[in-house]
């Protein structure tokens, strides 16, 4: 087996672990019992769309830089995982080689992600309130992801055997770590938004004006 | 700031607390326990954190972390093997004491942080889980538990006797008859087969009888077929705050049973945020089934009367500027958002919203059982600065709020911050605008 095959296995294990976690929570779902005053579907759709915009939450509107940094960071992470998957498929001969222009664009997007990831790490270290609420896991998770992004950039612009092996070994470790610590939020984020949308949609709180009581009696 | 320990000094039943904690880990709680990414962006959304910028323990993420640290320690692999890595904490007596101070003394469970959280974590609900676990360990602050005990043992949280209650209601009836010059004004007690069984905050007959008179006038003006219960009239439910679902269920269930006993079509809950939330929303979850009687807020009823043209109003009778404080449990957690505005806009000539408002309102600081816990009164008043500033910014002379807990807190803030305003229920304002007659 090649090193990237182990990465694929690690990705599978990561996916299964996170799925088991979410499913073990989902089977314990207790729906609201009172008569609804709103619409759950609207609430959940809102949670993933307008509810994520700065106008909907102060964590974004009052902190546009951090909000934007977070978005760019996660776009970079997404691109890095996609790129490593693409390189794996290229190595297996399933897809043609990516043109240099595409590799440079990918490198740019991941690079922006890395800059913002490092920025968020510096913020966590420099801000006393953030230091107060941070654990070793918080710092370690950020550093691991940043290193992954860095290795992905190098692979994108200058693919060598050493870089290839380094990236996939590192990615394997990252994927194995994801279910263990804070990084599992990559899965729990979606579950949380569903819960958010369910609660506020059911009770007619969000989206705004989605309250049956306003128009009916 | 009062740092006095809130607990009586007796050994906590830690094992019971942990068992309860595990039982409460349903889908929602398990999700929330794993959701916080420690971004810290919640700090600006919390009235406690804003009023105490020097104290990082007031940040919602920090408060949540005290709870999730226990989850990680007992329910995650790394939390068990390497606690220091993820900040996992063992639930010891010492940690339990700190947890009491956090979940009872630093959070009103208003949910404002949750609606603004990056991921959407409803911290208020997570904090209540912690309160439930601590309650199982016998660690509910005695001041708060005393209020619940009164409600369970006497039928109302102020232990008003039936005799005293009846006398007060009869006096209010006579008083309103005199005021309106109308002997048909009636405050029925225990009348069967009515449309409305109305409930009260026990503080009303004790300290704020004018809000009862106001509702009596409104019901009289529309010709409502209504009644009070002389035994089960208490709309409040501090079981929502002490974390004991069995007690909370008992308190709300009595109202439902009384409504059914009297054959009332609707149970109408007085202006009370947490009381509305407890009986309208949470009782069904505690019981596992929804009540088979309609449960509404009196705010909804007032709005209905106006929409149906059953009330003739003259807003010029309320000419002073009025602003509105949105009770968290009624609005953000209860979904009654526009009705109180609708009523006020028809009853006053100068209405000014606070900013922010509605779902984004700031808690007054009086929720979560805070008013019962004297040991946290200084923190409570300090946290109310945000609301005091909001009120001042409106330049209103009257603050309307459909919640008696909020009225109590706002009354204290009025004195503490020298706001120079009057605090009234929405019903009182509406009653003043009513035009009676042929």
XYZ file of C-alpha atoms in Angstrom:
655
model
C 0.000 0.000 0.000
C 1.096 3.559 -0.601
C 1.135 6.229 2.060
C -1.859 7.975 0.512
C -3.845 4.744 0.844
C -3.378 5.027 4.607
C -4.625 8.584 4.377
C -7.733 7.325 2.625
C -8.235 4.753 5.367
C -7.778 7.481 7.978
C -10.376 9.595 6.178
C -12.759 6.668 6.244
C -12.126 6.090 9.939
C -12.621 9.803 10.632
C -15.879 9.831 8.717
C -17.149 6.721 10.461
C -16.170 8.058 13.918
C -17.901 11.372 13.360
C -20.939 9.636 11.890
C -21.200 7.326 14.874
C -20.954 10.322 17.222
C -23.673 12.204 15.405
C -25.906 9.186 15.023
C -25.545 8.244 18.690
C -26.746 11.752 19.491
C -29.466 11.758 16.838
C -31.137 8.607 18.184
C -31.657 10.483 21.446
C -33.517 13.317 19.745
C -36.533 14.442 21.728
C -38.896 16.567 19.662
C -40.786 19.482 21.145
C -44.124 18.344 22.502
C -46.044 21.618 22.751
C -48.105 22.898 19.813
C -45.790 24.669 17.365
C -45.961 28.386 16.804
C -43.759 28.490 13.731
C -42.165 26.335 11.086
C -39.233 23.996 11.697
C -38.178 23.768 8.056
C -38.053 27.561 7.772
C -36.053 27.724 10.970
C -33.485 25.193 9.773
C -33.190 26.760 6.330
C -32.726 30.121 8.033
C -30.052 28.647 10.315
C -27.930 27.679 7.327
C -28.568 30.723 5.171
C -29.600 34.176 6.373
C -28.900 33.146 9.955
C -25.182 32.838 9.162
C -24.878 36.382 7.819
C -23.488 39.305 9.843
C -26.910 40.948 10.010
C -28.255 37.976 11.936
C -25.670 37.569 14.652
C -23.472 39.908 16.637
C -20.602 37.414 16.693
C -20.257 38.317 13.015
C -21.461 41.920 12.816
C -19.379 43.096 15.759
C -16.323 41.118 14.660
C -16.275 41.306 10.888
C -12.537 40.713 10.683
C -12.653 37.529 12.753
C -15.824 36.430 10.967
C -14.186 36.924 7.562
C -10.953 35.323 8.731
C -12.890 32.283 9.869
C -14.646 31.961 6.527
C -11.439 32.324 4.510
C -9.642 29.906 6.857
C -12.314 27.258 6.333
C -12.383 27.788 2.562
C -8.629 27.174 2.596
C -9.104 24.000 4.624
C -11.787 22.747 2.263
C -9.571 23.460 -0.742
C -6.646 21.674 0.878
C -8.635 18.517 1.517
C -10.081 18.617 -1.990
C -6.627 19.164 -3.463
C -5.072 16.280 -1.553
C -7.925 14.073 -2.764
C -7.302 15.249 -6.324
C -3.575 14.526 -6.072
C -4.375 11.040 -4.767
C -6.689 10.415 -7.719
C -4.044 11.756 -10.129
C -1.444 9.451 -8.596
C -3.816 6.537 -9.146
C -4.412 7.642 -12.706
C -8.139 8.204 -12.201
C -8.016 11.854 -13.257
C -5.612 13.792 -15.488
C -2.906 16.016 -14.046
C -4.073 19.426 -12.947
C -2.727 22.260 -15.074
C -0.204 24.532 -13.390
C -2.646 27.464 -13.483
C -5.192 25.515 -11.468
C -2.534 24.434 -8.980
C -1.520 28.054 -8.519
C -5.124 29.138 -7.912
C -5.552 26.333 -5.390
C -2.290 27.315 -3.736
C -3.549 30.895 -3.538
C -6.827 29.944 -1.890
C -5.093 27.658 0.588
C -2.524 30.390 1.170
C -5.220 32.872 2.098
C -6.633 30.265 4.446
C -3.227 29.788 6.030
C -2.697 33.522 6.545
C -6.053 33.784 8.306
C -5.438 30.619 10.277
C -2.176 31.997 11.571
C -3.900 35.288 12.264
C -6.530 33.541 14.366
C -3.779 31.693 16.243
C -1.982 34.952 16.972
C -5.277 36.451 18.147
C -5.834 33.500 20.488
C -2.340 33.898 21.938
C -2.400 37.686 22.211
C -5.957 38.236 23.510
C -6.174 37.689 27.267
C -9.873 36.754 27.225
C -9.258 34.206 24.479
C -6.282 32.795 26.365
C -8.531 32.381 29.392
C -10.990 30.178 27.525
C -8.417 28.271 25.449
C -7.035 24.818 26.091
C -4.018 22.969 24.689
C -6.404 21.339 22.240
C -7.385 24.747 20.833
C -3.805 25.744 20.054
C -2.785 22.295 18.856
C -5.781 22.005 16.527
C -5.086 25.358 14.933
C -1.371 24.600 14.494
C -2.076 21.174 13.013
C -4.450 22.636 10.457
C -2.053 25.457 9.606
C 0.783 22.986 9.014
C -1.533 20.939 6.814
C -2.350 24.043 4.786
C 1.334 24.922 4.469
C 2.245 21.448 3.240
C -0.660 21.580 0.767
C 0.600 24.867 -0.648
C 4.098 23.470 -1.107
C 2.683 20.363 -2.768
C 0.614 22.537 -5.087
C 3.523 24.659 -6.298
C 6.420 22.185 -6.082
C 5.413 18.559 -5.943
C 8.254 16.289 -4.895
C 8.315 12.802 -3.435
C 9.373 14.095 -0.024
C 6.577 16.672 0.113
C 4.051 14.120 -1.120
C 4.914 11.652 1.641
C 5.168 14.359 4.300
C 1.770 15.787 3.444
C -0.030 12.455 3.404
C 1.572 11.243 6.615
C 0.590 14.525 8.270
C -2.900 14.439 6.816
C -3.334 10.895 8.113
C -2.463 12.053 11.625
C -4.773 15.057 11.268
C -7.690 12.918 10.127
C -7.136 10.525 13.026
C -7.093 13.454 15.456
C -10.225 15.190 14.173
C -12.750 13.006 16.055
C -10.777 13.224 19.279
C -10.729 16.924 20.049
C -12.156 20.276 19.155
C -11.825 19.647 15.425
C -14.868 17.429 15.638
C -16.805 20.684 15.392
C -16.542 20.173 11.635
C -19.402 17.706 12.096
C -21.087 19.144 15.204
C -21.389 22.560 13.590
C -24.070 21.196 11.266
C -25.874 19.403 14.073
C -25.827 22.591 16.159
C -27.295 24.668 13.359
C -30.044 22.095 12.916
C -30.848 22.278 16.651
C -30.753 26.078 16.481
C -33.120 26.171 13.521
C -35.401 23.551 15.047
C -35.791 25.356 18.383
C -36.324 28.850 17.021
C -38.335 27.724 14.023
C -40.678 25.563 16.110
C -41.341 28.399 18.564
C -41.827 30.977 15.852
C -38.871 33.074 16.957
C -36.788 32.810 13.808
C -36.754 33.651 11.029
C -38.271 36.961 12.063
C -41.972 37.310 11.151
C -42.295 33.544 11.025
C -44.735 33.619 13.873
C -48.138 32.150 13.175
C -49.540 34.042 16.149
C -49.038 37.336 14.359
C -51.415 36.498 11.551
C -53.800 33.963 12.925
C -56.249 33.594 15.782
C -19.290 42.384 44.060
C -20.700 39.803 46.435
C -18.550 36.710 46.286
C -20.270 35.008 49.199
C -20.785 31.296 48.560
C -24.323 30.573 47.625
C -24.559 27.030 48.930
C -25.345 25.648 52.303
C -22.323 23.755 53.584
C -23.299 20.110 53.263
C -21.619 17.348 51.254
C -22.894 17.251 47.704
C -24.144 14.005 46.219
C -21.670 14.065 43.355
C -22.604 10.612 42.129
C -26.245 11.628 41.803
C -25.220 14.779 39.957
C -23.168 12.836 37.439
C -25.942 10.297 36.889
C -28.436 13.075 36.286
C -25.999 14.815 33.959
C -25.649 11.662 31.878
C -29.420 11.156 31.739
C -29.890 14.665 30.358
C -27.520 14.118 27.435
C -30.128 13.935 24.710
C -29.401 14.791 21.081
C -29.487 18.517 21.708
C -27.266 18.474 24.786
C -24.777 16.084 23.297
C -24.524 18.388 20.309
C -24.097 21.487 22.444
C -21.477 19.815 24.636
C -19.327 19.373 21.527
C -20.143 22.605 19.742
C -18.198 25.418 21.346
C -15.110 26.345 19.335
C -13.833 28.821 21.934
C -13.959 31.703 19.501
C -14.927 34.074 22.329
C -17.161 36.164 20.080
C -20.047 35.637 22.518
C -18.479 38.024 25.022
C -20.093 41.085 23.483
C -23.544 39.543 23.466
C -23.883 38.894 27.192
C -25.082 41.565 29.630
C -22.943 40.007 32.388
C -19.786 40.045 30.266
C -20.447 43.574 28.997
C -21.027 44.868 32.516
C -17.906 43.086 33.801
C -15.283 43.410 31.042
C -12.495 42.788 33.542
C -13.869 39.360 34.509
C -13.325 36.668 31.844
C -15.429 34.228 33.869
C -18.464 36.209 32.742
C -17.896 35.353 29.082
C -20.525 32.838 27.945
C -17.849 30.540 26.506
C -16.172 30.450 29.897
C -19.445 29.687 31.673
C -20.283 26.977 29.163
C -16.820 25.547 29.538
C -17.359 24.913 33.234
C -20.174 22.590 32.195
C -18.645 21.016 29.096
C -15.446 20.328 31.019
C -17.424 17.760 32.996
C -18.833 16.267 29.811
C -15.357 15.904 28.337
C -13.997 14.325 31.511
C -16.656 11.638 31.757
C -17.841 11.176 28.180
C -14.871 11.631 25.822
C -11.791 9.518 25.250
C -9.181 12.271 25.456
C -11.061 13.867 28.334
C -10.676 10.675 30.352
C -7.099 9.817 29.321
C -5.547 13.262 29.186
C -7.862 15.728 30.973
C -5.450 18.648 30.872
C -5.331 18.524 27.074
C -8.967 19.523 26.615
C -9.466 21.248 29.957
C -11.627 18.416 31.279
C -12.584 18.624 34.949
C -13.580 16.101 37.540
C -16.752 16.954 39.434
C -15.456 17.325 42.975
C -17.134 19.163 45.834
C -14.872 22.132 45.206
C -15.624 22.181 41.503
C -19.328 21.773 42.208
C -19.245 24.890 44.410
C -17.625 26.878 41.602
C -20.166 25.468 39.191
C -23.012 26.643 41.439
C -21.581 30.150 41.397
C -21.314 30.048 37.616
C -24.630 28.544 36.608
C -26.799 30.151 39.290
C -24.888 33.362 39.865
C -23.497 34.380 36.498
C -26.202 33.492 33.992
C -29.898 34.256 33.652
C -30.308 31.645 30.888
C -31.624 34.423 28.657
C -30.223 32.828 25.488
C -28.913 36.022 23.915
C -25.460 34.494 23.501
C -26.985 31.509 21.748
C -28.850 33.507 19.150
C -25.606 35.342 18.322
C -23.172 32.438 18.684
C -20.949 31.583 15.705
C -22.262 28.032 15.711
C -25.640 28.534 17.403
C -25.016 26.943 20.775
C -27.939 27.664 23.127
C -25.984 28.230 26.300
C -29.058 28.880 28.423
C -30.295 25.346 27.869
C -26.875 23.923 28.594
C -26.677 25.939 31.816
C -30.040 24.521 32.889
C -28.721 20.997 32.450
C -25.958 21.915 34.870
C -28.523 23.346 37.284
C -30.474 20.087 37.067
C -27.367 18.059 37.839
C -26.488 20.299 40.773
C -30.080 20.100 42.008
C -29.718 16.332 42.125
C -26.648 16.822 44.290
C -28.637 19.025 46.651
C -26.850 22.190 45.627
C -29.629 24.536 44.573
C -29.133 27.825 46.435
C -31.494 27.709 49.389
C -32.911 31.148 48.553
C -34.085 29.878 45.183
C -35.242 26.507 46.456
C -37.297 28.254 49.146
C -39.349 30.006 46.459
C -40.060 26.700 44.764
C -40.909 25.028 48.077
C -43.464 27.760 48.759
C -45.074 27.159 45.406
C -45.194 23.386 45.867
C -46.397 23.494 49.488
C -48.811 26.423 49.428
C -49.851 26.736 45.778
C -48.017 30.008 45.166
C -44.446 31.206 45.542
C -45.320 33.888 48.093
C -47.358 31.563 50.325
C -50.424 33.812 50.113
C -53.293 32.093 51.877
C -56.577 31.525 50.101
C -58.330 33.762 52.632
C -55.926 36.664 52.010
C -56.170 36.192 48.271
C -59.959 36.240 48.265
C -60.006 39.351 50.442
C -57.583 41.125 48.114
C -59.572 40.231 45.006
C -62.849 41.313 46.625
C -61.285 44.602 47.634
C -59.991 45.150 44.092
C -63.439 44.388 42.696
C -65.065 46.938 45.017
C -62.389 49.462 44.204
C -62.823 49.116 40.457
C -66.614 49.304 40.764
C -66.184 52.626 42.564
C -63.689 53.885 40.048
C -65.855 53.028 37.037
C -69.186 53.704 38.747
C -70.373 50.308 37.568
C -71.623 47.598 39.896
C -71.467 44.978 37.166
C -67.670 44.915 37.363
C -66.771 41.473 38.549
C -63.647 39.538 39.503
C -65.129 36.038 39.494
C -63.512 33.403 41.638
C -63.673 29.688 40.777
C -66.463 30.240 38.246
C -67.037 27.127 36.114
C -67.552 26.920 32.365
C -65.693 30.123 31.507
C -63.854 31.160 28.402
C -60.762 32.276 30.322
C -59.055 31.071 33.459
C -56.706 33.924 34.218
C -53.560 33.516 36.284
C -51.495 35.982 38.299
C -48.010 36.572 39.587
C -48.357 36.342 43.401
C -46.493 39.636 43.615
C -49.531 41.272 42.081
C -51.956 40.700 44.987
C -49.114 41.364 47.421
C -47.431 44.440 45.969
C -48.860 45.374 42.575
C -52.647 45.133 42.788
C -53.088 47.815 40.119
C -52.071 45.349 37.423
C -54.889 43.047 38.559
C -57.323 45.957 38.436
C -56.091 46.774 34.971
C -56.874 43.292 33.718
C -60.221 43.375 35.488
C -61.048 46.572 33.624
C -59.966 45.083 30.288
C -62.018 41.928 30.791
C -64.986 44.044 31.863
C -64.662 46.324 28.840
C -64.824 43.407 26.382
C -67.433 41.506 28.387
C -65.139 38.513 28.822
C -66.419 35.398 30.572
C -63.487 34.833 32.888
C -62.453 33.735 36.317
C -59.562 33.500 38.721
C -58.831 30.466 40.844
C -58.532 31.122 44.542
C -56.194 28.166 45.024
C -54.212 27.711 41.817
C -53.592 31.194 40.486
C -49.790 31.371 40.365
C -48.412 31.820 36.856
C -44.794 31.739 38.009
C -42.680 28.607 37.952
C -39.312 28.848 39.599
C -38.882 25.148 38.899
C -37.702 26.396 35.520
C -34.803 27.975 37.379
C -33.929 25.432 40.069
C -33.469 22.743 37.461
C -35.872 20.247 38.990
C -38.163 19.085 36.210
C -40.437 17.186 38.604
C -41.163 20.330 40.609
C -41.464 22.481 37.505
C -43.904 20.009 36.005
C -45.979 19.877 39.193
C -46.313 23.671 39.361
C -47.413 24.105 35.742
C -49.550 20.989 35.724
C -51.674 22.409 38.551
C -52.686 25.315 36.338
C -53.720 22.991 33.530
C -55.638 20.751 35.912
C -57.397 23.746 37.446
C -58.413 25.022 34.031
C -59.829 21.613 33.179
C -61.533 21.305 36.558
C -63.292 24.599 36.011
C -64.118 23.742 32.415
C -62.298 26.786 31.099
C -61.722 26.958 27.349
C -58.366 28.715 27.707
C -55.683 29.040 30.306
C -54.503 32.626 30.052
C -51.130 33.311 31.577
C -50.517 36.706 33.125
C -47.681 38.912 32.001
C -44.806 36.641 32.976
C -41.926 35.608 30.746
C -40.723 32.475 32.471
C -44.232 31.471 33.517
C -45.305 31.573 29.888
C -42.321 29.617 28.770
C -42.722 27.000 31.502
C -46.417 26.303 30.974
C -46.829 27.012 27.264
C -43.638 25.332 26.056
C -41.658 23.350 28.600
C -44.456 21.562 30.472
C -45.204 19.464 27.406
C -41.531 18.471 27.210
C -41.329 17.636 30.943
C -44.528 15.655 30.759
C -43.890 14.100 27.376
C -47.250 15.199 26.003
C -48.874 18.494 25.193
C -51.667 19.881 27.360
C -55.161 19.271 26.001
C -56.224 22.812 26.678
C -55.266 26.021 24.931
C -52.534 27.902 26.778
C -51.932 31.517 25.779
C -50.311 34.635 27.080
C -52.576 37.493 28.135
C -50.569 39.608 25.701
C -51.962 37.537 22.846
C -55.449 37.948 24.276
C -55.105 41.732 24.533
C -53.950 41.880 20.919
C -56.922 39.736 19.893
C -59.347 42.109 21.610
C -57.886 45.093 19.758
C -57.855 43.323 16.378
C -61.455 42.262 16.843
C -62.479 45.827 17.652
C -63.714 44.852 21.099
C -61.855 47.690 22.815
C -62.329 51.381 22.185
C -59.012 53.075 22.827
C -57.778 56.627 23.141
C -53.957 56.608 22.905
C -53.801 60.269 23.957
C -54.641 59.087 27.469
C -51.065 57.720 27.511
C -49.229 60.772 26.230
C -45.860 60.211 27.885
C -43.201 58.430 25.820
C -43.330 54.687 26.362
C -40.620 52.176 25.586
C -40.811 48.404 25.728
C -38.570 45.897 27.445
C -38.848 42.473 25.791
C -38.761 39.663 28.383
C -36.342 36.992 27.199
C -38.498 33.999 28.036
C -41.563 35.503 26.386
C -39.809 36.751 23.271
C -36.554 35.008 22.439
C -37.527 31.709 24.038
C -41.300 31.981 23.711
C -42.117 33.478 20.323
C -44.429 36.297 21.539
C -42.704 39.091 19.716
C -45.070 41.433 17.902
C -48.217 41.257 20.042
C -46.993 43.532 22.829
C -45.920 46.117 20.276
C -49.246 45.932 18.552
C -51.024 46.562 21.848
C -48.779 49.447 22.854
C -48.956 51.154 19.477
C -52.743 51.242 19.841
C -52.643 52.357 23.452
C -50.003 55.103 23.563
C -49.327 58.161 21.468
C -45.519 58.080 21.665
C -43.905 54.641 21.457
C -40.145 54.291 21.148
C -38.383 50.969 20.673
C -35.213 50.157 22.587
C -32.252 49.206 20.462
C -31.683 46.279 20.125
C -35.121 44.742 20.602
C -37.248 41.688 19.887
C -35.168 38.526 19.518
C -32.009 40.550 20.110
C -33.201 42.263 23.293
C -30.873 42.432 26.244
C -31.938 40.646 29.395
C -32.859 43.025 32.222
C -30.761 40.837 34.502
C -33.663 39.675 36.655
C -34.236 36.329 35.003
C -33.004 32.873 35.836
C -34.254 33.105 39.399
C -31.839 35.923 40.170
C -34.432 37.957 42.037
C -34.868 35.167 44.559
C -31.143 34.822 45.188
C -30.127 37.765 47.323
C -26.542 36.563 47.420
C -26.143 37.658 43.784
C -28.010 40.954 44.027
C -24.977 43.165 43.470
C -23.982 41.237 40.351
C -27.581 41.408 39.163
C -27.783 45.164 39.505
C -24.390 45.647 37.861
C -25.410 43.434 34.933
C -28.529 45.579 34.567
C -26.413 48.550 33.483
C -26.815 47.526 29.863
C -30.599 47.687 30.168
C -30.422 50.936 32.130
C -28.412 52.499 29.314
C -30.921 51.246 26.754
C -33.778 52.838 28.700
C -31.955 56.149 29.048
C -31.233 56.233 25.325
C -34.956 56.128 24.501
C -35.709 59.141 26.731
C -38.919 57.373 27.651
C -40.869 58.256 30.774
C -42.529 54.870 31.026
C -41.045 51.425 30.535
C -43.622 48.828 29.637
C -42.835 45.179 30.080
C -45.072 42.111 30.030
C -43.264 40.376 32.882
C -43.379 40.924 36.632
C -39.882 39.570 37.228
C -38.662 42.152 34.747
C -40.758 44.798 36.512
C -39.065 43.953 39.807
C -35.615 44.119 38.274
C -36.362 47.291 36.314
C -37.786 48.894 39.450
C -34.509 48.207 41.237
C -32.488 49.454 38.277
C -34.650 52.572 38.187
C -33.525 53.388 41.721
C -29.951 52.114 41.399
C -29.196 54.029 38.207
C -31.569 56.946 38.915
C -33.449 56.527 35.663
C -36.512 58.493 36.735
C -39.004 56.324 34.846
C -42.223 54.544 35.687
C -42.395 50.804 35.166
C -45.733 49.337 34.094
C -47.237 46.195 32.679
C -48.673 46.315 29.179
C -52.100 45.639 30.692
C -51.884 48.700 32.922
C -51.095 50.896 29.938
C -53.848 49.366 27.845
C -56.379 49.775 30.656
C -55.594 53.474 30.901
C -56.348 53.939 27.210
C -59.747 52.260 27.356
C -62.775 54.390 26.590
C -65.805 52.949 28.338
C -69.382 53.885 27.851
C -72.237 53.664 25.415
